Coordinates of C-alpha atoms and ligand atoms in Angstrom, one line a residue:
M1 CA 0.3 -0.1 -0.2
R2 CA 0.9 3.7 -0.8
Y3 CA 1.8 5.5 2.3
F4 CA -0.3 8.8 3.0
Y5 CA 3.1 11.1 2.3
I6 CA 3.5 9.7 -1.1
F7 CA -0.8 10.0 -1.7
F8 CA -0.3 13.2 0.0
L9 CA 2.4 14.6 -2.1
T10 CA 1.1 12.9 -5.1
I11 CA -2.2 13.1 -4.6
L12 CA -1.1 17.0 -5.9
S13 CA -0.2 16.2 -8.7
I14 CA -1.0 12.2 -9.8
S15 CA -4.1 13.0 -12.0
L16 CA -1.5 15.7 -13.5
V17 CA 0.7 13.0 -14.9
T18 CA -2.5 11.1 -16.6
G19 CA -3.8 14.1 -17.5
C20 CA -0.8 15.7 -19.0
Q21 CA -0.4 12.3 -21.3
N22 CA -3.8 12.4 -22.5
T23 CA -3.7 16.1 -23.5
K24 CA -1.3 16.8 -27.0
E25 CA 1.3 18.6 -26.0
K26 CA 2.3 22.0 -27.3
Q27 CA 4.6 22.0 -30.4
L28 CA 7.4 24.4 -29.6
S29 CA 7.3 27.0 -31.7
S30 CA 9.9 29.4 -32.9
V31 CA 8.3 32.2 -30.4
V32 CA 9.5 32.3 -27.6
N33 CA 7.3 32.8 -23.7
S34 CA 9.2 36.0 -23.3
D35 CA 7.0 38.8 -22.2
E36 CA 9.3 40.6 -19.6
K37 CA 8.0 41.1 -16.2
W38 CA 9.9 41.1 -12.9
W39 CA 8.4 37.4 -11.5
K40 CA 9.9 35.5 -14.2
E41 CA 13.3 37.5 -13.3
A42 CA 12.9 37.0 -9.8
I43 CA 15.1 34.3 -7.4
V44 CA 12.4 33.1 -4.7
Y45 CA 13.7 31.8 -1.8
Q46 CA 11.1 29.9 0.8
I47 CA 12.1 31.0 4.2
Y48 CA 10.1 28.2 7.1
P49 CA 10.1 30.5 9.8
R50 CA 9.6 27.9 12.4
S51 CA 13.2 27.0 11.7
F52 CA 15.3 29.7 10.8
K53 CA 16.4 31.7 13.1
D54 CA 15.1 32.0 17.0
S55 CA 15.5 35.5 18.4
D56 CA 14.1 35.0 22.0
G57 CA 15.2 31.0 22.9
D58 CA 12.1 29.5 23.1
G59 CA 13.5 26.9 20.5
I60 CA 11.1 28.5 17.9
G61 CA 12.6 30.4 15.2
D62 CA 10.7 34.2 14.5
L63 CA 10.4 36.9 12.6
K64 CA 13.0 39.1 14.8
G65 CA 15.1 36.0 13.8
I66 CA 14.7 36.7 10.2
I67 CA 15.6 40.6 10.7
S68 CA 18.7 39.5 12.1
K69 CA 19.7 37.4 9.0
L70 CA 18.4 39.7 6.6
D71 CA 22.0 40.5 5.3
Y72 CA 22.5 37.0 5.3
L73 CA 19.5 36.6 2.8
Q74 CA 21.1 40.1 0.9
S75 CA 24.6 38.0 0.7
L76 CA 22.6 35.7 -1.3
S77 CA 21.5 38.4 -4.2
I78 CA 18.2 36.1 -4.3
T79 CA 15.4 38.7 -5.1
A80 CA 12.4 37.5 -3.4
V81 CA 11.6 35.4 -0.3
W82 CA 8.2 33.5 0.3
I83 CA 7.9 32.7 3.7
N84 CA 5.4 30.3 5.3
P85 CA 2.7 31.3 7.3
F86 CA 3.0 33.7 10.3
Y87 CA -0.8 34.7 10.9
S88 CA -1.8 33.8 14.5
S89 CA -2.8 30.3 14.8
P90 CA -2.6 27.5 17.2
N91 CA 0.0 25.4 15.1
D92 CA -2.1 22.0 14.5
D93 CA 0.2 22.3 11.2
N94 CA 2.7 24.7 11.6
G95 CA 0.9 28.1 11.2
Y96 CA -1.5 26.0 8.0
D97 CA -4.5 26.6 10.5
I98 CA -5.1 30.5 10.7
S99 CA -7.1 31.7 13.9
D100 CA -6.8 35.1 13.3
Y101 CA -5.6 36.5 9.3
R102 CA -4.5 40.0 10.6
A103 CA -2.0 39.0 13.6
I104 CA 1.0 37.8 13.7
M105 CA 1.5 34.2 15.6
K106 CA 2.6 35.1 19.6
E107 CA 5.5 32.7 19.1
Y108 CA 6.7 34.7 16.2
G109 CA 6.6 38.2 17.4
S110 CA 4.3 41.7 16.4
M111 CA 2.8 43.4 13.8
E112 CA 6.0 45.7 14.6
D113 CA 8.3 43.2 13.7
F114 CA 6.4 42.4 10.5
D115 CA 6.6 46.1 9.4
T116 CA 10.5 46.0 10.4
L117 CA 10.6 42.9 8.3
L118 CA 9.6 43.9 5.2
K119 CA 11.1 47.3 5.4
G120 CA 14.4 45.2 5.8
L121 CA 13.8 43.1 2.9
H122 CA 12.7 45.9 0.7
D123 CA 15.4 48.5 1.5
R124 CA 17.8 45.3 0.5
K125 CA 15.6 45.2 -2.6
I126 CA 14.1 42.0 -2.4
K127 CA 10.1 41.2 -2.3
L128 CA 8.0 39.4 0.3
V129 CA 5.9 36.8 -1.0
M130 CA 3.1 35.8 1.6
D131 CA 0.9 32.2 2.0
L132 CA -2.6 33.0 1.8
V133 CA -4.2 29.5 3.3
V134 CA -7.8 29.9 2.4
N135 CA -8.8 26.6 1.4
H136 CA -9.5 26.0 5.3
S137 CA -9.2 27.9 8.2
S138 CA -8.5 27.3 11.9
D139 CA -11.1 25.8 14.3
E140 CA -10.0 28.4 16.7
H141 CA -10.9 31.1 14.3
E142 CA -13.8 33.2 15.4
W143 CA -15.4 32.2 12.6
F144 CA -15.8 29.2 13.0
K145 CA -16.3 29.7 17.0
Q146 CA -19.3 31.5 15.3
S147 CA -20.3 29.0 12.3
R148 CA -20.2 26.0 14.8
S149 CA -22.5 27.4 17.9
S150 CA -26.0 27.4 15.9
R151 CA -27.3 26.7 12.7
T152 CA -28.9 30.1 12.4
N153 CA -25.5 32.0 13.3
K154 CA -24.1 34.3 10.2
Y155 CA -21.3 32.7 10.0
R156 CA -22.7 29.1 9.8
N157 CA -22.2 29.1 5.6
Y158 CA -18.6 30.2 5.6
Y159 CA -17.9 26.6 6.5
H160 CA -19.7 23.5 4.9
W161 CA -22.2 22.1 7.5
W162 CA -24.7 18.3 7.0
D163 CA -27.1 18.0 9.4
A164 CA -27.3 15.2 10.7
E165 CA -30.8 14.4 10.1
R166 CA -29.8 13.7 6.4
G167 CA -27.8 10.8 7.2
K168 CA -24.6 10.3 7.1
P169 CA -22.8 12.2 4.3
N170 CA -20.9 10.6 1.3
Y171 CA -17.7 9.8 2.0
R172 CA -14.7 12.3 1.5
Y173 CA -11.1 11.4 1.9
S174 CA -9.1 13.6 4.7
L175 CA -5.1 14.1 4.1
F176 CA -4.5 14.3 7.5
D177 CA -6.7 12.8 9.5
V178 CA -6.5 9.9 11.4
N179 CA -9.3 7.9 10.0
H180 CA -9.1 9.9 6.6
D181 CA -12.4 11.0 7.2
A182 CA -12.7 14.3 6.0
W183 CA -16.4 14.8 7.8
K184 CA -16.6 15.8 11.4
Y185 CA -19.4 15.5 13.9
D186 CA -20.2 18.2 15.9
S187 CA -22.8 17.6 18.7
L188 CA -23.2 21.2 19.0
T189 CA -25.8 21.4 16.5
N190 CA -25.8 17.6 15.7
S191 CA -24.2 18.3 12.1
Y192 CA -21.0 17.3 10.4
Y193 CA -18.2 19.9 8.8
L194 CA -15.9 18.9 6.5
H195 CA -12.1 19.2 6.9
Y196 CA -9.6 17.9 3.5
F197 CA -7.4 18.4 6.3
S198 CA -6.8 17.7 9.6
R199 CA -9.7 18.4 11.9
K200 CA -8.5 21.5 13.5
Q201 CA -8.6 23.0 9.9
P202 CA -12.0 23.3 8.7
D203 CA -12.8 24.2 4.5
L204 CA -14.3 27.5 4.1
N205 CA -17.2 27.4 1.9
W206 CA -16.3 29.4 -1.1
E207 CA -20.0 29.5 -2.8
N208 CA -20.5 32.3 -0.4
P209 CA -19.8 35.3 -1.6
T210 CA -19.4 37.4 2.0
L211 CA -17.1 34.9 3.0
R212 CA -15.1 35.5 -0.2
K213 CA -15.4 39.4 0.4
E214 CA -13.4 38.6 3.8
V215 CA -10.9 36.9 2.3
Y216 CA -10.4 39.6 -0.6
D217 CA -10.6 42.4 2.4
I218 CA -7.4 40.4 4.2
M219 CA -5.7 40.1 1.4
K220 CA -6.0 44.3 0.5
F221 CA -4.7 44.5 4.0
W222 CA -1.7 42.9 3.3
A223 CA -1.5 44.6 0.2
D224 CA -1.5 48.1 1.6
K225 CA 1.3 47.2 4.1
G226 CA 3.0 46.5 0.6
I227 CA 3.7 42.9 -0.2
D228 CA 4.7 41.6 -3.5
G229 CA 2.7 38.5 -4.0
F230 CA 0.6 36.0 -1.9
R231 CA 1.3 31.9 -2.4
L232 CA -2.3 30.2 -3.0
D233 CA -2.2 27.5 -0.6
A234 CA -4.0 24.2 -1.6
F235 CA -6.9 26.1 -3.2
G236 CA -7.7 23.9 -6.0
F237 CA -9.5 22.3 -3.4
A238 CA -11.2 25.6 -2.7
A239 CA -14.1 25.0 -5.4
K240 CA -16.3 22.4 -4.5
D241 CA -19.7 20.5 -5.4
T242 CA -21.6 21.3 -2.5
S243 CA -24.3 18.8 -2.8
F244 CA -21.4 16.5 -2.1
P245 CA -22.8 13.4 -4.3
V246 CA -20.9 9.9 -4.4
F247 CA -18.2 9.5 -6.1
P248 CA -17.8 6.5 -8.6
K249 CA -16.4 3.3 -7.6
G250 CA -12.3 3.5 -7.8
Y251 CA -12.6 7.6 -8.0
E252 CA -9.3 6.9 -5.2
K253 CA -7.1 6.5 -8.6
N254 CA -7.8 9.7 -9.9
F255 CA -8.6 11.6 -6.5
M256 CA -7.5 15.1 -7.7
A257 CA -9.9 15.0 -10.9
Y258 CA -13.0 14.6 -7.9
Y259 CA -11.7 16.9 -5.4
S260 CA -9.7 19.4 -7.3
M261 CA -10.4 22.3 -9.6
V262 CA -13.8 22.0 -9.9
P263 CA -14.7 24.9 -12.6
A264 CA -15.7 27.4 -10.5
I265 CA -12.5 28.1 -9.0
H266 CA -12.1 29.8 -12.1
D267 CA -14.7 32.1 -11.3
Y268 CA -13.4 32.7 -7.8
L269 CA -9.4 32.9 -9.0
K270 CA -10.9 36.0 -11.6
E271 CA -13.0 37.9 -9.2
M272 CA -9.8 37.6 -6.4
N273 CA -7.4 39.1 -9.9
K274 CA -10.1 41.6 -9.9
E275 CA -10.3 42.5 -6.1
V276 CA -7.2 42.1 -5.6
F277 CA -3.7 40.8 -7.6
N278 CA -4.5 43.4 -10.3
K279 CA -5.6 46.4 -8.3
Y280 CA -2.2 46.1 -6.2
N281 CA 0.1 44.3 -8.9
V282 CA 1.1 42.0 -6.6
M283 CA 2.8 38.2 -8.2
S284 CA 0.7 35.2 -7.4
V285 CA 1.7 31.8 -7.5
A286 CA -0.6 28.9 -7.2
E287 CA 0.3 25.7 -5.0
G288 CA 0.2 22.8 -7.6
A289 CA -1.1 23.6 -11.5
G290 CA -4.5 22.2 -11.3
N291 CA -5.0 18.1 -13.1
S292 CA -4.2 18.8 -16.8
F293 CA -2.1 21.0 -19.3
E294 CA -5.6 22.7 -20.0
D295 CA -6.0 23.4 -16.2
A296 CA -2.9 25.1 -16.0
H297 CA -2.9 27.3 -18.6
N298 CA -6.7 28.1 -17.6
L299 CA -4.9 29.4 -14.3
V300 CA -2.2 30.9 -16.0
D301 CA -2.7 32.2 -19.1
E302 CA -2.5 36.2 -19.1
S303 CA -5.7 37.1 -21.1
R304 CA -7.6 35.3 -18.6
N305 CA -6.8 37.2 -15.5
E306 CA -6.1 34.8 -13.0
L307 CA -3.1 34.0 -11.6
N308 CA 1.1 34.1 -12.7
M309 CA 2.6 31.3 -12.3
A310 CA 1.8 27.8 -11.9
Y311 CA 3.6 25.5 -9.3
A312 CA 3.6 21.6 -10.8
F313 CA 4.5 18.8 -8.5
E314 CA 5.4 16.3 -11.2
G315 CA 9.0 17.1 -11.4
V316 CA 9.4 16.9 -7.2
D317 CA 7.1 13.6 -7.2
I318 CA 9.8 11.7 -9.2
A319 CA 12.3 11.1 -6.5
K320 CA 11.2 7.9 -4.5
A321 CA 13.6 6.1 -2.0
E322 CA 13.8 3.4 -4.4
G323 CA 15.7 5.6 -7.0
Y324 CA 14.1 7.0 -9.5
S325 CA 14.6 7.6 -13.8
I326 CA 17.2 10.6 -14.8
P327 CA 15.3 9.9 -18.5
H328 CA 12.0 10.3 -17.2
F329 CA 12.8 13.5 -14.6
K330 CA 14.3 14.6 -18.3
K331 CA 11.1 14.3 -20.1
V332 CA 9.1 15.6 -17.6
F333 CA 10.6 18.7 -17.2
S334 CA 11.1 19.3 -20.7
K335 CA 7.1 18.4 -21.3
W336 CA 6.9 21.2 -18.5
D337 CA 9.0 23.3 -20.8
S338 CA 7.4 23.2 -23.8
A339 CA 4.1 22.9 -22.8
F340 CA 4.6 26.8 -21.3
N341 CA 6.8 27.5 -24.6
N342 CA 4.4 30.1 -25.8
K343 CA 1.8 30.8 -22.9
G344 CA 1.9 31.4 -19.3
W345 CA 4.6 30.8 -16.8
I346 CA 6.3 28.0 -14.2
S347 CA 8.1 27.3 -11.1
I348 CA 11.3 25.7 -11.2
F349 CA 11.9 23.7 -7.4
L350 CA 12.8 20.7 -6.7
A351 CA 11.7 21.0 -3.0
N352 CA 9.9 22.8 -0.5
H353 CA 8.6 22.5 3.3
D354 CA 6.3 19.9 2.2
Q355 CA 9.1 18.0 1.1
A356 CA 12.3 15.8 2.6
R357 CA 15.7 17.7 1.6
M358 CA 16.4 17.9 -1.9
V359 CA 20.1 16.7 -1.5
S360 CA 19.0 13.7 -0.6
R361 CA 16.2 12.4 -2.6
F362 CA 17.8 14.0 -6.0
G363 CA 21.2 14.0 -5.5
N364 CA 23.8 12.0 -3.0
D365 CA 23.9 12.9 0.3
S366 CA 26.9 10.6 1.3
E367 CA 30.5 12.5 2.3
A368 CA 31.6 12.2 -1.2
N369 CA 29.2 13.2 -3.4
R370 CA 26.9 15.7 -1.2
D371 CA 28.7 18.9 -1.9
L372 CA 29.1 18.1 -5.7
S373 CA 25.5 16.7 -6.3
A374 CA 24.5 19.7 -4.2
K375 CA 25.6 21.9 -6.5
M376 CA 24.6 20.2 -9.6
L377 CA 20.8 20.2 -8.5
N378 CA 21.3 24.3 -7.8
T379 CA 22.8 24.6 -11.1
F380 CA 19.6 22.8 -12.5
I381 CA 17.2 25.0 -10.4
L382 CA 18.9 28.4 -11.8
S383 CA 19.5 27.5 -15.4
M384 CA 16.1 26.2 -16.4
R385 CA 13.3 28.3 -18.0
G386 CA 10.6 29.2 -15.4
T387 CA 10.8 31.4 -11.7
P388 CA 13.4 29.2 -9.6
Y389 CA 13.0 28.5 -6.1
L390 CA 15.5 27.7 -3.6
Y391 CA 14.1 26.1 -0.4
N392 CA 16.5 27.7 3.0
G393 CA 19.3 25.0 3.0
D394 CA 19.5 23.6 0.0
E395 CA 22.4 26.2 -0.6
L396 CA 24.2 24.2 2.0
A397 CA 23.6 21.2 1.0
M398 CA 21.4 20.8 4.4
T399 CA 20.6 16.7 4.2
N400 CA 17.3 14.6 5.9
A401 CA 17.7 14.2 9.3
G402 CA 17.4 10.7 9.8
F403 CA 15.2 10.1 12.3
S404 CA 15.0 6.9 14.0
K405 CA 11.7 7.2 16.6
I406 CA 8.0 7.8 15.8
T407 CA 9.0 10.4 19.2
D408 CA 11.5 12.3 17.0
Y409 CA 8.5 13.8 14.5
R410 CA 6.6 16.7 15.2
D411 CA 4.9 16.9 12.0
M412 CA 0.4 15.6 12.7
A413 CA 0.2 14.6 9.1
T414 CA 3.1 12.0 10.1
L415 CA 1.4 11.6 13.9
N416 CA -1.6 11.2 12.6
E417 CA -0.7 8.5 10.1
Y418 CA 1.4 6.7 12.2
Q419 CA -1.5 6.4 14.9
N420 CA -3.9 5.0 11.4
Q421 CA -1.1 2.5 10.5
L422 CA -1.4 1.4 14.5
N423 CA -4.6 1.1 14.2
K424 CA -4.7 -0.9 11.1
K425 CA -1.9 -2.7 12.5
G426 CA 0.0 -1.8 9.5
N427 CA 4.2 -2.5 9.2
I428 CA 5.6 -0.2 11.4
P429 CA 9.2 -0.5 10.9
A430 CA 8.4 0.0 7.4
F431 CA 6.7 2.7 7.9
L432 CA 8.9 4.5 10.0
K433 CA 11.6 3.6 7.0
R434 CA 10.1 5.4 4.6
L435 CA 9.5 8.4 6.7
Q436 CA 13.3 8.8 6.8
F437 CA 13.6 9.2 3.3
E438 CA 10.1 10.7 2.7
C439 CA 8.8 12.8 5.7
R440 CA 8.6 16.5 5.6
D441 CA 9.9 16.9 9.0
N442 CA 13.3 16.1 7.2
G443 CA 13.1 19.2 5.2
R444 CA 12.0 21.1 8.5
T445 CA 14.8 20.6 11.2
P446 CA 16.7 23.7 12.5
F447 CA 18.8 26.2 9.9
Q448 CA 22.4 25.1 10.3
W449 CA 24.1 28.6 10.9
D450 CA 27.3 27.4 12.5
N451 CA 28.9 25.0 14.7
S452 CA 27.7 26.7 18.1
V453 CA 25.0 24.4 20.0
N454 CA 21.7 24.0 18.7
A455 CA 23.8 25.2 15.3
G456 CA 23.2 28.9 15.7
F457 CA 19.7 28.3 15.7
S458 CA 18.3 29.0 19.3
T459 CA 19.8 29.2 22.8
G460 CA 16.9 27.1 24.1
A461 CA 15.7 23.3 22.9
P462 CA 14.6 23.1 19.5
W463 CA 11.2 22.3 18.3
I464 CA 12.4 19.6 16.6
Q465 CA 16.0 18.5 16.6
V466 CA 19.1 19.8 14.5
N467 CA 20.3 17.7 12.8
K468 CA 23.6 16.1 14.0
N469 CA 25.7 17.0 10.7
Y470 CA 25.6 20.8 11.6
T471 CA 29.2 20.5 12.9
S472 CA 30.4 20.4 9.3
I473 CA 27.1 21.5 7.0
N474 CA 26.9 25.3 8.3
V475 CA 26.9 29.1 7.0
A476 CA 29.8 29.9 9.0
D477 CA 32.1 27.5 7.5
Q478 CA 30.7 27.0 3.9
E479 CA 31.6 31.3 3.7
K480 CA 34.7 30.7 4.2
D481 CA 35.6 28.3 2.4
A482 CA 35.8 29.0 -1.8
N483 CA 34.6 26.0 -2.6
S484 CA 31.7 25.7 -0.6
V485 CA 28.2 24.8 -1.8
L486 CA 27.2 28.2 -0.2
N487 CA 29.7 30.1 -2.5
Y488 CA 28.6 27.8 -5.5
V489 CA 24.9 28.8 -5.1
K490 CA 26.0 32.0 -4.7
K491 CA 28.0 32.5 -8.2
M492 CA 25.3 30.7 -9.8
I493 CA 22.7 33.3 -8.7
Q494 CA 24.9 36.0 -10.4
I495 CA 25.5 34.3 -13.4
R496 CA 21.7 33.6 -13.7
K497 CA 20.8 37.1 -12.7
S498 CA 23.4 38.6 -15.1
N499 CA 22.3 36.3 -18.0
Q500 CA 18.5 36.6 -19.2
V501 CA 19.3 34.4 -21.8
L502 CA 18.4 32.3 -18.3
V503 CA 15.4 33.5 -17.8
Y504 CA 13.6 34.2 -21.0
G505 CA 15.4 31.7 -23.7
K506 CA 14.2 29.4 -25.5
Y507 CA 15.2 25.4 -24.2
N508 CA 16.0 22.8 -26.2
L509 CA 16.6 19.4 -24.7
I510 CA 19.9 17.7 -26.5
D511 CA 21.4 13.8 -26.2
K512 CA 17.7 13.3 -25.2
D513 CA 18.2 9.2 -24.3
N514 CA 21.5 9.8 -22.7
P515 CA 21.0 7.7 -19.5
T516 CA 22.6 10.2 -17.4
V517 CA 23.6 13.5 -18.5
Y518 CA 20.7 16.2 -18.3
A519 CA 22.1 18.1 -21.5
Y520 CA 20.2 21.4 -22.4
T521 CA 20.6 25.1 -24.2
R522 CA 19.2 28.3 -23.8
E523 CA 18.9 30.7 -26.5
W524 CA 17.7 34.1 -26.7
K525 CA 18.6 37.6 -28.4
G526 CA 21.2 35.8 -29.7
K527 CA 22.9 34.3 -26.5
K528 CA 23.3 30.9 -26.3
M529 CA 24.5 28.7 -23.2
L530 CA 24.8 25.1 -22.8
V531 CA 24.5 23.6 -19.3
L532 CA 25.7 20.0 -18.9
L533 CA 24.4 18.2 -15.8
N534 CA 25.6 14.5 -14.6
F535 CA 22.6 13.3 -12.6
S536 CA 24.9 10.4 -12.0
N537 CA 27.7 9.3 -9.5
Q538 CA 29.3 7.9 -12.6
T539 CA 31.5 9.5 -15.0
S540 CA 29.7 9.7 -18.1
K541 CA 29.8 11.2 -21.8
V542 CA 27.2 13.5 -23.3
N543 CA 27.0 14.0 -27.3
T544 CA 26.3 17.6 -27.2
G545 CA 26.9 18.4 -31.2
L546 CA 29.1 21.7 -30.2
N547 CA 32.7 22.4 -30.4
L548 CA 33.2 22.9 -26.6
A549 CA 36.8 23.9 -27.5
K550 CA 35.3 27.3 -28.3
A551 CA 32.7 27.5 -25.6
K552 CA 33.4 29.5 -22.5
P553 CA 32.6 27.8 -19.2
L554 CA 31.1 30.0 -17.0
I555 CA 30.6 27.9 -13.8
Q556 CA 31.3 24.7 -13.0
N557 CA 31.9 22.2 -9.7
Y558 CA 35.0 20.2 -10.8
P559 CA 38.6 22.1 -10.7
N560 CA 39.2 21.1 -14.5
L561 CA 37.0 20.6 -17.5
Y562 CA 37.4 17.1 -20.1
G563 CA 34.8 18.4 -22.7
E564 CA 32.1 15.8 -23.2
T565 CA 33.0 13.5 -20.3
L566 CA 31.7 14.5 -17.5
Q567 CA 32.4 13.4 -13.4
P568 CA 30.0 12.1 -11.3
Y569 CA 27.5 14.5 -10.3
E570 CA 29.7 17.4 -13.2
A571 CA 28.0 20.1 -13.7
V572 CA 28.9 23.1 -16.3
I573 CA 27.6 25.9 -17.8
Y574 CA 29.3 27.3 -21.1
Q575 CA 28.4 30.5 -22.9
I576 CA 28.6 29.3 -27.0
L577 CA 30.5 31.9 -28.8
Ligands
GLC1 C1 -0.2 22.8 1.6 C2 0.8 23.1 2.5 C3 1.2 22.2 2.9 C4 -0.3 22.1 4.6 C5 -1.4 22.1 3.5 C6 -2.9 22.4 4.5 O1 -0.3 21.7 0.8 O2 2.1 23.6 1.3 O3 2.3 22.2 4.2 O4 -0.2 21.3 5.9 O5 -1.3 22.9 2.4 O6 -2.9 23.8 4.6

C-alpha cells in the first residue's frame, strides 16, 4: 500500500500526470514566451520561519530572527522571499491553520516586527511573497467558533455543514485525519463539518460571496502594507460540488480529478484577480497546477486574468526511496517547458517545506558526493526556464534528518498517519523507514548557521531536533570556504541574474536519450548557453554536437573540464561563442 506521504504529495499532481499524457503536448514554436516581468526574473528563496532563526530562546524561529539574518539573505542575492504562514495560529499544522489572518503568531513576534521585516527586505531590494491559506481556516478562528455555535448563526455558511438528520454525508477523504474521514461530527448542532486536511482545519465555503469578500479584504490588508505577492495554499480544493455526490467506484485512483479544480475555481480566481492582484500589481503563484496542462494554462494564461505562475508537482514527485529514472526526470521537465513555451509561466523547484531534503532525494547525500550533487541540482534549478524557488538550507546541502523514532517527528500529519498504521496493524518498521526518506520533517529541521550549540539556530531547546551534521554543514564554515556549496550557489545566482538568456531563453534538450546526463541549451537574442549536468555517480559521456573548445565555461563544480566526459555529478555551464 502506498503510504500517506506519497499519497499526499502525489495527489496534488498524480492525476496531472495522467492528464498530461492525455493532453496533446503543445508544439514548440519559434515564438518564445519572453514578455518581461519582475516575477519571471525573480529568484525566490523560501523561508520556513519556524526553523530559520530564533531570536528569543524559546526554540521556535521568529520574525526578529529573520530580521537578524537579512544581511545573509542579501548576501545570497536572491530577489524575493516566500515565507510560510506567520499569522496567528494554534499550530496544529505549523501555521497552516490560521485563527486570525490579520495578526502575527505570538511565537513569531508582533505586527511591528512584521513591518520592520518588510522594510528590511525592501531596503535590500528583496520582495516578499506571503502564504495565503484560504481553502480552510483553523477551527479556533472566530468565524468557525461562531459558525459551529448554531445553525442560524450568520457565519454558518462560511463552512460546509451537513445536518445529521439527513443521514451520514457521502464519504470524503481527509489528507491529515487519523481515519482519513473528512467529515467530523459536531454534537453542538448535530451536524458534520468538512475538513480535507486535519479536524482543526475546517474547509471554508467559497460559494458564499460574503466569505469571499472577507478573504479579499484580508488580502488587501496585507497588500496595503506593501507585500509583493501571494502563494495560494491548497487552493485547487477551494471550489467544491456542495451537493457532495457519491463518487464513482475506484475514484481514489484519480483522486484529484474529483477533489480539485471544480470549474468554479476559475470564477473565484478571476474575482480575486479583479479585486486584489490587479489592483495592487502583486504576483500570484498557485500551489499546484491543476489536473492537466489545460488546467495549468487556464490558471496562468495572462488573457484570462487569474494567476501569474503555476507550481507543478510532477517534477518534485519523481524521487522515490528506491531511486528515480534520469530519463524520466528529463522528460517531465522538458514536457512542462514545452507546454509553456508560448504562453503562461511555471515555477522550477526540487524541494519545499512539504518535502524531504533535495540533496537526499534527488542527489547523493554521502560525504563524497553531497556537495557535488547539491551544486549540480542548484545549477539545474537556476538554469531552467521558469521562476526558480530555492528552499532554505538547500544552498548549504542540508540533508535529511535520519530520525529513527516516531517521537522525533513533529508533523501532525505524520503522527496521525502513524496512529492510522497502528490502528490497522500496519507494518510499523517499514513505515518508519519510509519516513526517513520522505517525511516532510526532514526538510524542517533548524537551519544550520554555525557549529555552536543548536547550530546557532536557538539558545533554547529547538522545537524539532537539529540535524547532527550541523558541525560540518553550516553557513559560517561555508562562507569561509571558496569551494563551498554556498559560494557556488551565490555565483550561480549571479550568473542567472546577469544573463537574461537563462530566464527567457528557449530551452532545447540535447542528447535526449542519454541515460545519465541532462544536457540542454538556452538561447535568446543571439546568446546561447549550454548546460551539462551529470545526474549520476558515474563518469558519463555526453554528445553535445557543439565545439566545446570554442565555448566559455561560466561555472563548474570540478576544477578541471574534460569536454564531453563528465565526472560524477559534474555540472558546467558554457557560453557558446
Ligand atoms: C499545503 C501546505 C502544507 C499544508 C497543507 C494544508 O499543501 O504546503 O504544508 O499542510 O497545505 O494547509
